[in-house]
């Protein structure tokens, strides 16, 4: 019974599925070492994030 109640609460929500966590390795201008750039990006902007 509890599983059915939880499933009905989340049925209409898809907000979290419209974003993707992306990680890009970028060279630091100060030290020259590589650092990771982590962001939450909308699904339609993922390719644009990696182009820049």
Short mmCIF file of C-alpha atoms in Angstrom, two decimals:
data_model
loop_
_atom_site.label_atom_id
_atom_site.label_comp_id
_atom_site.label_asym_id
_atom_site.label_seq_id
_atom_site.Cartn_x
_atom_site.Cartn_y
_atom_site.Cartn_z
CA UNK A 1 0.00 0.00 0.00
CA UNK A 2 2.79 2.45 0.82
CA UNK A 3 4.53 1.84 -2.50
CA UNK A 4 1.39 2.76 -4.40
CA UNK A 5 1.02 6.01 -2.43
CA UNK A 6 4.63 7.02 -3.14
CA UNK A 7 4.28 6.19 -6.84
CA UNK A 8 1.19 8.37 -7.19
CA UNK A 9 2.94 11.36 -5.59
CA UNK A 10 5.77 11.34 -8.15
CA UNK A 11 3.70 10.42 -11.19
CA UNK A 12 3.46 13.86 -12.81
CA UNK A 13 6.88 15.26 -11.92
CA UNK A 14 9.58 15.21 -14.61
CA UNK A 15 11.51 18.36 -13.61
CA UNK A 16 14.66 16.48 -12.61
CA UNK A 17 14.85 14.62 -15.90
CA UNK A 18 15.29 17.81 -17.90
CA UNK A 19 18.81 18.41 -16.54
CA UNK A 20 22.05 16.48 -16.96
CA UNK A 21 25.18 16.64 -14.82
CA UNK A 22 28.16 17.27 -17.10
CA UNK A 23 31.85 17.15 -16.22
CA UNK A 24 34.57 18.68 -18.40
CA UNK A 25 38.33 18.65 -17.84
CA UNK A 26 39.81 22.16 -18.22
CA UNK A 27 43.43 23.32 -17.94
CA UNK A 28 43.88 25.91 -15.18
CA UNK A 29 45.50 29.15 -16.40
CA UNK A 30 47.23 29.72 -13.04
CA UNK A 31 48.92 26.40 -12.36
CA UNK A 32 48.66 24.58 -15.67
CA UNK A 33 47.08 21.61 -13.91
CA UNK A 34 43.81 20.10 -15.06
CA UNK A 35 40.66 20.83 -13.06
CA UNK A 36 37.14 19.49 -13.46
CA UNK A 37 34.26 21.80 -14.38
CA UNK A 38 31.02 20.24 -13.07
CA UNK A 39 27.63 21.75 -13.88
CA UNK A 40 23.95 20.88 -14.11
CA UNK A 41 22.89 21.76 -17.66
CA UNK A 42 19.51 21.49 -19.42
CA UNK A 43 19.42 18.49 -21.78
CA UNK A 44 19.23 20.64 -24.90
CA UNK A 45 22.38 22.62 -23.92
CA UNK A 46 24.74 19.66 -23.31
CA UNK A 47 26.44 19.78 -26.73
CA UNK A 48 26.87 23.55 -26.41
CA UNK A 49 28.57 23.11 -23.03
CA UNK A 50 31.23 20.81 -24.50
CA UNK A 51 31.89 23.06 -27.54
CA UNK A 52 33.01 26.02 -25.39
#
